mmCIF file of C-alpha atoms and ligand atoms in Angstrom:
data_model
loop_
_atom_site.group_PDB
_atom_site.id
_atom_site.type_symbol
_atom_site.label_atom_id
_atom_site.label_comp_id
_atom_site.label_asym_id
_atom_site.label_seq_id
_atom_site.Cartn_x
_atom_site.Cartn_y
_atom_site.Cartn_z
ATOM 1 C CA MET A 479 27.425 32.785 17.482
ATOM 2 C CA THR A 480 27.261 28.202 17.713
ATOM 3 C CA ALA A 481 25.379 26.766 14.520
ATOM 4 C CA PRO A 482 22.062 25.840 13.914
ATOM 5 C CA LEU A 483 21.209 22.531 12.799
ATOM 6 C CA ILE A 484 20.703 21.629 9.217
ATOM 7 C CA ASP A 485 20.526 18.436 7.959
ATOM 8 C CA PRO A 486 21.914 17.393 4.764
ATOM 9 C CA PHE A 487 18.667 17.863 2.643
ATOM 10 C CA ALA A 488 19.095 21.512 3.388
ATOM 11 C CA ARG A 489 16.082 21.513 5.938
ATOM 12 C CA PRO A 490 17.062 23.478 9.366
ATOM 13 C CA ILE A 491 15.604 21.637 12.773
ATOM 14 C CA THR A 492 14.082 23.768 14.791
ATOM 15 C CA TYR A 493 11.286 21.440 16.173
ATOM 16 C CA LEU A 494 11.400 19.309 18.813
ATOM 17 C CA ARG A 495 8.752 16.275 19.998
ATOM 18 C CA VAL A 496 9.883 14.911 22.819
ATOM 19 C CA SER A 497 8.070 11.508 23.866
ATOM 20 C CA VAL A 498 8.056 12.457 28.045
ATOM 21 C CA THR A 499 6.676 9.160 29.095
ATOM 22 C CA ASP A 500 5.773 5.303 27.551
ATOM 23 C CA ARG A 501 3.064 5.295 29.537
ATOM 24 C CA CYS A 502 -1.237 6.103 28.855
ATOM 25 C CA ASP A 503 -4.111 5.973 31.274
ATOM 26 C CA PHE A 504 -5.903 4.915 28.060
ATOM 27 C CA ARG A 505 -4.853 2.150 25.653
ATOM 28 C CA CYS A 506 -6.530 3.681 21.546
ATOM 29 C CA VAL A 507 -6.533 0.983 19.548
ATOM 30 C CA TYR A 508 -4.744 2.658 16.838
ATOM 31 C CA CYS A 509 -2.119 2.801 19.008
ATOM 32 C CA MET A 510 -1.217 0.190 22.287
ATOM 33 C CA ALA A 511 -2.208 -3.477 23.140
ATOM 34 C CA GLU A 512 -4.774 -3.733 26.117
ATOM 35 C CA ASN A 513 -1.690 -4.982 27.972
ATOM 36 C CA MET A 514 1.581 -3.092 27.538
ATOM 37 C CA THR A 515 4.659 -3.766 28.620
ATOM 38 C CA PHE A 516 6.013 -0.238 30.056
ATOM 39 C CA LEU A 517 9.968 1.042 30.194
ATOM 40 C CA PRO A 518 11.490 0.111 33.644
ATOM 41 C CA LYS A 519 11.465 3.624 35.700
ATOM 42 C CA ALA A 520 15.357 3.250 34.949
ATOM 43 C CA ASP A 521 15.556 3.661 31.040
ATOM 44 C CA LEU A 522 13.565 7.022 31.915
ATOM 45 C CA LEU A 523 15.547 10.225 31.562
ATOM 46 C CA SER A 524 14.664 11.021 34.089
ATOM 47 C CA LEU A 525 13.064 15.380 34.773
ATOM 48 C CA GLU A 526 17.412 17.267 35.217
ATOM 49 C CA GLU A 527 18.318 14.809 31.681
ATOM 50 C CA LEU A 528 15.048 16.147 29.510
ATOM 51 C CA ASP A 529 15.539 19.412 31.203
ATOM 52 C CA ARG A 530 18.944 18.746 29.836
ATOM 53 C CA MET A 531 18.479 17.283 26.649
ATOM 54 C CA CYS A 532 15.887 20.122 26.028
ATOM 55 C CA SER A 533 18.038 22.827 26.903
ATOM 56 C CA ALA A 534 21.295 21.523 24.269
ATOM 57 C CA PHE A 535 18.585 21.626 21.654
ATOM 58 C CA VAL A 536 17.191 25.103 21.869
ATOM 59 C CA ARG A 537 21.152 26.363 22.558
ATOM 60 C CA LEU A 538 21.665 24.294 18.801
ATOM 61 C CA GLY A 539 18.344 26.485 17.596
ATOM 62 C CA VAL A 540 15.048 24.393 18.322
ATOM 63 C CA GLU A 541 11.805 27.315 18.675
ATOM 64 C CA LYS A 542 8.964 24.591 18.944
ATOM 65 C CA LEU A 543 8.939 22.409 21.994
ATOM 66 C CA ARG A 544 5.606 19.721 21.960
ATOM 67 C CA ILE A 545 5.814 17.630 24.797
ATOM 68 C CA THR A 546 3.983 14.434 23.652
ATOM 69 C CA GLY A 547 4.067 10.947 24.784
ATOM 70 C CA GLY A 548 2.348 8.390 25.506
ATOM 71 C CA GLU A 549 0.069 10.425 27.621
ATOM 72 C CA PRO A 550 2.197 13.484 28.871
ATOM 73 C CA LEU A 551 0.097 14.417 31.476
ATOM 74 C CA VAL A 552 0.661 10.983 34.002
ATOM 75 C CA ARG A 553 4.965 11.930 33.982
ATOM 76 C CA LYS A 554 5.148 12.527 37.645
ATOM 77 C CA GLY A 555 6.454 15.461 38.007
ATOM 78 C CA ILE A 556 5.608 16.730 34.586
ATOM 79 C CA MET A 557 5.016 20.314 35.283
ATOM 80 C CA THR A 558 8.619 21.231 36.889
ATOM 81 C CA PHE A 559 9.921 20.247 33.596
ATOM 82 C CA PHE A 560 6.728 22.171 32.746
ATOM 83 C CA HIS A 561 7.829 24.912 34.530
ATOM 84 C CA ALA A 562 11.922 24.301 33.581
ATOM 85 C CA MET A 563 10.778 25.571 30.303
ATOM 86 C CA THR A 564 9.636 28.537 30.737
ATOM 87 C CA ARG A 565 13.076 30.103 31.157
ATOM 88 C CA HIS A 566 13.580 29.641 27.479
ATOM 89 C CA LEU A 567 9.849 31.171 25.878
ATOM 90 C CA ASP A 568 11.677 33.827 28.067
ATOM 91 C CA SER A 569 14.474 33.914 26.938
ATOM 92 C CA GLY A 570 13.277 34.074 24.078
ATOM 93 C CA ALA A 571 14.951 31.479 22.280
ATOM 94 C CA LEU A 572 12.045 28.844 22.383
ATOM 95 C CA LYS A 573 8.639 30.520 20.377
ATOM 96 C CA GLU A 574 6.364 27.866 21.800
ATOM 97 C CA LEU A 575 5.815 24.700 23.956
ATOM 98 C CA THR A 576 3.408 22.715 23.617
ATOM 99 C CA LEU A 577 2.051 19.165 24.339
ATOM 100 C CA THR A 578 -0.452 16.830 22.698
ATOM 101 C CA THR A 579 -2.763 15.575 25.040
ATOM 102 C CA ASN A 580 -4.731 13.131 25.777
ATOM 103 C CA GLY A 581 -7.341 15.887 27.367
ATOM 104 C CA SER A 582 -7.875 13.283 31.055
ATOM 105 C CA GLN A 583 -5.847 15.712 33.180
ATOM 106 C CA LEU A 584 -6.507 19.542 31.714
ATOM 107 C CA ARG A 585 -8.635 20.166 34.938
ATOM 108 C CA ARG A 586 -5.663 19.933 36.783
ATOM 109 C CA PHE A 587 -3.221 21.341 35.110
ATOM 110 C CA ALA A 588 -4.379 23.484 32.749
ATOM 111 C CA ARG A 589 -3.885 26.557 34.680
ATOM 112 C CA GLU A 590 -0.344 25.818 35.531
ATOM 113 C CA LEU A 591 0.258 25.096 31.416
ATOM 114 C CA ALA A 592 -0.871 28.823 31.106
ATOM 115 C CA ASP A 593 1.132 29.806 33.739
ATOM 116 C CA CYS A 594 4.698 28.314 32.285
ATOM 117 C CA GLY A 595 3.651 29.747 28.610
ATOM 118 C CA VAL A 596 1.683 26.978 27.268
ATOM 119 C CA ARG A 597 -0.847 29.331 24.735
ATOM 120 C CA ARG A 598 -1.755 26.902 22.008
ATOM 121 C CA ILE A 599 -2.685 22.284 22.881
ATOM 122 C CA ASN A 600 -3.202 19.051 21.068
ATOM 123 C CA VAL A 601 -6.778 17.400 22.456
ATOM 124 C CA SER A 602 -6.658 14.158 20.793
ATOM 125 C CA LEU A 603 -10.448 13.574 20.317
ATOM 126 C CA ASP A 604 -11.906 11.388 17.634
ATOM 127 C CA THR A 605 -15.432 11.106 18.368
ATOM 128 C CA LEU A 606 -18.484 13.101 20.556
ATOM 129 C CA ASP A 607 -20.655 9.588 21.118
ATOM 130 C CA ALA A 608 -19.417 8.201 25.542
ATOM 131 C CA ARG A 609 -20.008 4.894 24.124
ATOM 132 C CA LYS A 610 -17.421 5.063 20.852
ATOM 133 C CA PHE A 611 -15.390 7.386 23.166
ATOM 134 C CA ALA A 612 -15.160 4.053 25.963
ATOM 135 C CA ASP A 613 -14.798 2.203 22.583
ATOM 136 C CA ILE A 614 -11.848 2.889 21.249
ATOM 137 C CA THR A 615 -9.680 4.337 24.403
ATOM 138 C CA ARG A 616 -10.757 0.812 26.101
ATOM 139 C CA TRP A 617 -9.851 2.768 29.285
ATOM 140 C CA GLY A 618 -10.814 6.241 28.066
ATOM 141 C CA ARG A 619 -14.415 8.510 29.501
ATOM 142 C CA LEU A 620 -15.621 11.003 27.273
ATOM 143 C CA PRO A 621 -17.374 13.499 29.944
ATOM 144 C CA GLN A 622 -13.600 13.704 31.576
ATOM 145 C CA VAL A 623 -12.326 15.167 28.355
ATOM 146 C CA LEU A 624 -14.748 17.242 27.576
ATOM 147 C CA ASP A 625 -14.402 18.803 31.159
ATOM 148 C CA GLY A 626 -10.679 18.415 30.456
ATOM 149 C CA ILE A 627 -11.202 20.517 27.126
ATOM 150 C CA ALA A 628 -13.571 23.262 28.848
ATOM 151 C CA ALA A 629 -11.055 23.243 31.487
ATOM 152 C CA ALA A 630 -8.512 24.523 29.575
ATOM 153 C CA LYS A 631 -10.383 26.984 27.289
ATOM 154 C CA GLU A 632 -11.645 28.504 31.133
ATOM 155 C CA ALA A 633 -7.150 29.019 31.163
ATOM 156 C CA GLY A 634 -7.511 30.806 28.359
ATOM 157 C CA LEU A 635 -5.045 28.283 25.767
ATOM 158 C CA ARG A 636 -6.391 27.357 22.306
ATOM 159 C CA VAL A 637 -7.263 24.005 21.838
ATOM 160 C CA LYS A 638 -7.266 22.145 18.165
ATOM 161 C CA ILE A 639 -8.687 18.932 18.648
ATOM 162 C CA ASN A 640 -6.798 16.157 16.592
ATOM 163 C CA ALA A 641 -9.088 13.151 15.343
ATOM 164 C CA VAL A 642 -7.998 10.149 13.740
ATOM 165 C CA ALA A 643 -10.244 9.396 10.766
ATOM 166 C CA LEU A 644 -11.340 5.728 10.766
ATOM 167 C CA LYS A 645 -13.356 4.321 7.879
ATOM 168 C CA GLY A 646 -16.750 2.806 10.115
ATOM 169 C CA PHE A 647 -16.421 5.178 13.210
ATOM 170 C CA ASN A 648 -16.452 8.226 13.024
ATOM 171 C CA GLU A 649 -17.289 8.569 9.119
ATOM 172 C CA ASP A 650 -20.326 9.465 10.345
ATOM 173 C CA GLU A 651 -19.396 12.269 12.543
ATOM 174 C CA GLN A 652 -17.785 14.214 10.524
ATOM 175 C CA PHE A 653 -20.197 17.312 10.899
ATOM 176 C CA SER A 654 -21.444 16.635 14.247
ATOM 177 C CA ILE A 655 -17.700 16.889 15.090
ATOM 178 C CA THR A 656 -16.793 20.079 12.928
ATOM 179 C CA GLU A 657 -19.535 21.776 14.592
ATOM 180 C CA TRP A 658 -19.096 21.038 17.872
ATOM 181 C CA CYS A 659 -15.598 22.606 17.524
ATOM 182 C CA ALA A 660 -16.926 25.676 15.692
ATOM 183 C CA ARG A 661 -19.736 26.257 18.463
ATOM 184 C CA GLU A 662 -16.381 25.765 20.852
ATOM 185 C CA GLY A 663 -14.281 27.752 18.572
ATOM 186 C CA HIS A 664 -11.542 24.538 18.453
ATOM 187 C CA ASP A 665 -9.632 24.185 15.820
ATOM 188 C CA LEU A 666 -9.396 20.933 13.978
ATOM 189 C CA THR A 667 -7.644 18.639 11.980
ATOM 190 C CA TRP A 668 -7.985 14.809 10.808
ATOM 191 C CA ILE A 669 -5.735 12.038 11.036
ATOM 192 C CA GLU A 670 -5.300 9.308 8.405
ATOM 193 C CA VAL A 671 -4.329 6.352 10.553
ATOM 194 C CA MET A 672 -0.789 5.079 10.357
ATOM 195 C CA PRO A 673 0.802 1.804 9.723
ATOM 196 C CA MET A 674 2.562 2.094 13.601
ATOM 197 C CA GLY A 675 3.391 -1.120 15.421
ATOM 198 C CA ASP A 676 2.077 -4.941 15.794
ATOM 199 C CA LEU A 677 -1.237 -4.695 17.736
ATOM 200 C CA GLY A 678 -2.913 -7.819 16.645
ATOM 201 C CA ASN A 679 -6.565 -6.738 16.929
ATOM 202 C CA GLU A 680 -6.835 -4.146 13.730
ATOM 203 C CA ASP A 681 -6.538 -4.186 10.059
ATOM 204 C CA ARG A 682 -5.414 -1.100 9.455
ATOM 205 C CA LEU A 683 -5.768 -1.462 5.992
ATOM 206 C CA ASP A 684 -9.993 -1.763 6.974
ATOM 207 C CA GLN A 685 -9.457 1.472 8.868
ATOM 208 C CA TYR A 686 -8.056 3.617 6.167
ATOM 209 C CA TRP A 687 -10.445 6.137 6.200
ATOM 210 C CA ASN A 688 -8.383 8.425 2.952
ATOM 211 C CA LEU A 689 -8.718 12.432 4.119
ATOM 212 C CA LYS A 690 -9.381 12.777 0.259
ATOM 213 C CA ASP A 691 -12.639 11.571 1.175
ATOM 214 C CA LEU A 692 -13.017 13.827 4.264
ATOM 215 C CA ARG A 693 -12.504 16.137 2.007
ATOM 216 C CA ALA A 694 -14.730 16.126 -0.495
ATOM 217 C CA ARG A 695 -17.679 15.076 1.932
ATOM 218 C CA TYR A 696 -16.513 18.852 3.365
ATOM 219 C CA GLY A 697 -16.206 20.828 -0.370
ATOM 220 C CA GLU A 698 -20.538 19.059 -0.689
ATOM 221 C CA ARG A 699 -21.749 21.708 1.967
ATOM 222 C CA TYR A 700 -19.463 24.062 2.382
ATOM 223 C CA THR A 701 -17.157 25.547 0.368
ATOM 224 C CA LEU A 702 -13.042 25.617 0.929
ATOM 225 C CA THR A 703 -10.089 27.991 0.516
ATOM 226 C CA ASP A 704 -6.551 26.303 0.126
ATOM 227 C CA LEU A 705 -4.591 28.361 2.586
ATOM 228 C CA ALA A 706 -0.905 28.381 1.566
ATOM 229 C CA GLU A 707 0.019 27.840 5.051
ATOM 230 C CA ARG A 708 2.731 25.388 5.975
ATOM 231 C CA THR A 709 3.919 24.087 9.658
ATOM 232 C CA GLY A 710 6.991 22.252 8.177
ATOM 233 C CA GLY A 711 4.421 19.089 8.855
ATOM 234 C CA PRO A 712 2.520 16.866 7.736
ATOM 235 C CA ALA A 713 -0.182 18.814 7.619
ATOM 236 C CA ARG A 714 -2.450 20.521 4.713
ATOM 237 C CA TYR A 715 -4.762 22.994 5.895
ATOM 238 C CA VAL A 716 -8.884 24.647 4.549
ATOM 239 C CA ARG A 717 -11.588 27.284 5.239
ATOM 240 C CA LEU A 718 -14.500 26.643 5.611
ATOM 241 C CA GLU A 719 -15.709 30.129 4.587
ATOM 242 C CA GLU A 720 -19.088 29.870 5.659
ATOM 243 C CA THR A 721 -18.075 29.117 9.251
ATOM 244 C CA GLY A 722 -14.180 30.299 9.059
ATOM 245 C CA GLN A 723 -13.270 27.424 11.159
ATOM 246 C CA LYS A 724 -9.249 26.267 9.640
ATOM 247 C CA ILE A 725 -9.746 22.496 8.841
ATOM 248 C CA GLY A 726 -5.556 20.330 9.127
ATOM 249 C CA PHE A 727 -5.420 17.270 7.194
ATOM 250 C CA ILE A 728 -2.548 15.240 7.757
ATOM 251 C CA THR A 729 -1.969 12.490 5.415
ATOM 252 C CA PRO A 730 1.713 11.247 5.809
ATOM 253 C CA LEU A 731 0.360 7.812 3.181
ATOM 254 C CA THR A 732 -1.145 9.977 0.805
ATOM 255 C CA HIS A 733 1.287 12.898 0.563
ATOM 256 C CA ASN A 734 4.602 14.105 0.398
ATOM 257 C CA PHE A 735 4.875 16.636 2.711
ATOM 258 C CA CYS A 736 8.626 15.190 3.826
ATOM 259 C CA GLU A 737 10.746 18.434 1.210
ATOM 260 C CA SER A 738 9.638 20.738 3.991
ATOM 261 C CA CYS A 739 10.450 18.820 7.891
ATOM 262 C CA ASN A 740 11.578 20.389 10.408
ATOM 263 C CA ARG A 741 11.686 17.976 12.932
ATOM 264 C CA VAL A 742 13.584 15.699 15.247
ATOM 265 C CA ARG A 743 11.647 13.223 17.794
ATOM 266 C CA LEU A 744 13.033 12.385 21.214
ATOM 267 C CA THR A 745 11.828 9.326 22.834
ATOM 268 C CA CYS A 746 11.925 9.325 26.848
ATOM 269 C CA THR A 747 15.040 7.315 26.726
ATOM 270 C CA GLY A 748 17.438 9.988 24.646
ATOM 271 C CA GLU A 749 16.392 8.052 21.613
ATOM 272 C CA LEU A 750 16.417 9.956 18.615
ATOM 273 C CA TYR A 751 14.451 9.732 15.664
ATOM 274 C CA MET A 752 15.511 11.500 12.345
ATOM 275 C CA CYS A 753 12.354 10.576 10.613
ATOM 276 C CA LEU A 754 8.867 8.999 12.125
ATOM 277 C CA GLY A 755 8.564 6.306 9.467
ATOM 278 C CA GLN A 756 12.269 5.478 9.715
ATOM 279 C CA GLU A 757 13.890 3.206 11.929
ATOM 280 C CA ASP A 758 16.823 4.476 12.097
ATOM 281 C CA MET A 759 17.441 6.604 14.873
ATOM 282 C CA ALA A 760 20.813 7.248 17.612
ATOM 283 C CA ASP A 761 21.261 7.072 20.941
ATOM 284 C CA LEU A 762 21.571 10.647 23.283
ATOM 285 C CA ARG A 763 21.182 8.994 26.773
ATOM 286 C CA ALA A 764 24.747 7.213 26.756
ATOM 287 C CA PRO A 765 25.842 10.935 25.730
ATOM 288 C CA LEU A 766 24.316 13.065 28.022
ATOM 289 C CA ARG A 767 24.862 11.018 30.863
ATOM 290 C CA ALA A 768 28.602 10.311 29.857
ATOM 291 C CA SER A 769 29.578 14.041 31.032
ATOM 292 C CA PRO A 770 28.061 16.854 33.243
ATOM 293 C CA ASP A 771 29.275 18.815 30.200
ATOM 294 C CA ASP A 772 26.888 19.233 27.526
ATOM 295 C CA ALA A 773 30.180 18.857 24.474
ATOM 296 C CA GLU A 774 29.968 15.199 23.967
ATOM 297 C CA LEU A 775 25.746 15.865 23.566
ATOM 298 C CA ASP A 776 25.983 18.243 21.261
ATOM 299 C CA GLN A 777 28.289 16.698 18.855
ATOM 300 C CA ALA A 778 26.028 13.211 19.132
ATOM 301 C CA ILE A 779 23.077 15.810 18.367
ATOM 302 C CA ARG A 780 25.220 17.198 15.299
ATOM 303 C CA ALA A 781 26.246 13.549 13.948
ATOM 304 C CA ALA A 782 22.336 12.447 14.577
ATOM 305 C CA ILE A 783 21.145 15.251 12.431
ATOM 306 C CA SER A 784 23.906 14.563 9.349
ATOM 307 C CA ARG A 785 22.142 11.236 9.397
ATOM 308 C CA LYS A 786 18.215 12.413 9.159
ATOM 309 C CA PRO A 787 16.946 10.583 5.824
ATOM 310 C CA LYS A 788 15.576 12.266 2.804
ATOM 311 C CA GLY A 789 11.049 10.960 4.237
ATOM 312 C CA HIS A 790 9.626 8.368 4.575
ATOM 313 C CA ASP A 791 8.438 5.114 3.477
ATOM 314 C CA PHE A 792 4.880 4.153 4.335
ATOM 315 C CA ASP A 793 2.411 3.312 1.283
ATOM 316 C CA TYR A 794 -0.716 1.562 0.921
ATOM 317 C CA SER A 795 -1.220 2.370 -2.101
ATOM 318 C CA ARG A 796 -0.485 -1.886 -3.411
ATOM 319 C CA GLN A 797 -3.360 -2.633 -0.443
ATOM 320 C CA LYS A 798 -0.862 -3.533 1.776
ATOM 321 C CA VAL A 799 1.330 -2.221 4.248
ATOM 322 C CA GLN A 800 4.157 -1.110 3.582
ATOM 323 C CA GLY A 801 7.363 0.384 5.103
ATOM 324 C CA GLN A 802 5.416 -0.487 8.601
ATOM 325 C CA VAL A 803 7.441 0.317 11.378
ATOM 326 C CA SER A 804 7.649 -1.489 14.103
ATOM 327 C CA ARG A 805 7.280 1.208 17.399
ATOM 328 C CA HIS A 806 4.181 2.078 18.576
ATOM 329 C CA MET A 807 3.049 5.652 17.762
ATOM 330 C CA SER A 808 3.634 5.859 22.195
ATOM 331 C CA HIS A 809 6.893 4.925 21.967
ATOM 332 C CA THR A 810 7.569 8.442 19.239
ATOM 333 C CA GLY A 811 4.388 10.387 20.501
ATOM 334 C CA GLY A 812 3.272 10.868 17.035
HETATM 335 N N1 SAM B 949 -1.289 10.315 24.918
HETATM 336 C C1 SAM B 949 -1.833 12.234 24.077
HETATM 337 C C2 SAM B 949 -3.245 12.036 23.221
HETATM 338 O O1 SAM B 949 -3.369 10.867 22.775
HETATM 339 O O2 SAM B 949 -2.919 12.719 22.550
HETATM 340 C C3 SAM B 949 -0.126 12.192 23.231
HETATM 341 C C4 SAM B 949 0.673 11.229 22.805
HETATM 342 S S1 SAM B 949 -0.436 10.547 20.900
HETATM 343 C C5 SAM B 949 0.594 8.837 20.218
HETATM 344 C C6 SAM B 949 -0.242 11.647 20.195
HETATM 345 C C7 SAM B 949 -1.510 11.689 18.462
HETATM 346 O O3 SAM B 949 -0.949 10.173 18.027
HETATM 347 C C8 SAM B 949 -2.617 11.005 18.879
HETATM 348 O O4 SAM B 949 -3.640 12.049 18.405
HETATM 349 C C9 SAM B 949 -3.003 9.557 18.229
HETATM 350 O O5 SAM B 949 -4.350 9.596 18.006
HETATM 351 C C10 SAM B 949 -1.992 9.620 17.268
HETATM 352 N N2 SAM B 949 -2.031 8.461 16.820
HETATM 353 C C11 SAM B 949 -1.723 7.092 17.531
HETATM 354 N N3 SAM B 949 -1.581 5.969 16.992
HETATM 355 C C12 SAM B 949 -1.666 6.630 15.673
HETATM 356 C C13 SAM B 949 -1.400 5.452 14.363
HETATM 357 N N4 SAM B 949 -1.659 4.663 14.591
HETATM 358 N N5 SAM B 949 -2.231 6.510 13.682
HETATM 359 C C14 SAM B 949 -2.489 7.765 13.065
HETATM 360 N N6 SAM B 949 -2.387 8.395 14.383
HETATM 361 C C15 SAM B 949 -2.139 7.467 15.717
HETATM 362 FE FE1 SF4 B 950 -2.919 6.906 25.049
HETATM 363 FE FE2 SF4 B 950 -2.137 8.770 23.296
HETATM 364 FE FE3 SF4 B 950 -1.974 6.076 22.492
HETATM 365 FE FE4 SF4 B 950 -4.237 6.766 23.397
HETATM 366 S S1 SF4 B 950 -3.794 8.206 21.657
HETATM 367 S S2 SF4 B 950 -3.010 5.216 23.775
HETATM 368 S S3 SF4 B 950 -3.979 9.127 24.830
HETATM 369 S S4 SF4 B 950 -1.198 7.358 23.932
#
């Protein structure tokens, strides 16, 4: 038996998030600059290398794989990779294969994703107003995304909507988005905006909308029940009793969720980040490319996990963005 991955704080690592590309067909203002320089193709892990990398993690005990980006569905040939991961679902080693997407390519891929064993997906959507959607994503078009979400539903995929809570942007849509999700049967999670990267266009403090406010506003309209459910991540859930809806809150800045952290993040170039909020990473591409045998890779993965820090240092509390990390969300995949 292979020993499972356990970090220095006795947390089993069972969840891997993999960014398969740094590219995207949108340019969300909180995520990317308008003129991004993307990585040269040679730096990216090939689809075969992504397969080897993910398979190594699955062999070492990872049970949940989330594919992200950039926009994962714009990576050329990505369906080949999804089809390949199906074997780990079939063997029972992998319990869940899922992805986070902006939804733009779902009309094309939803059915095939379902065929690959994907059951649930996260779709990022911050507004239901077409003009505001075009503003926040710069290059995105709302009807295409809504059609993609409809395609996912038709294919039998469960959809969770992730909305970044932005002051002065979607505050006025809290209830309309919630009601739309209730009608469509989608779960909904609100995400606090994080100080990622230097985008030079927005002051993150101006946009910061504390999710405590958001929760309190729900409380004025609905009866809230806290749910004990934990995912090992920064999400906390409540149920709106009147609609039966489950609403999530991802508050990486105001909540201490690190003690139950079960995840690590792999970038499209094979860097493993042990914590979203820290700069430390391990290069896994070199050991992967050094030998067709996985022994060196396994050893590098274990060495990386042994360095997983206790927690992150994000802090807005002193009205100054502290603990800001320099890379963009599209690099580590959120
Ligand atoms: N392109 C895909 C998408 O948008 O779902 C996957 C990658 S995207 C980087 C993953 C998630 O990160 C999205 O839900 C996005 O809203 C979120 N995100 C990006 N930048 C963020 C920031 N500065 N603060 C909080 N969430 C952010
Ligand atoms: Fe692209 Fe997702 Fe970043 Fe928006 S949040 S620019 S869709 S990677």
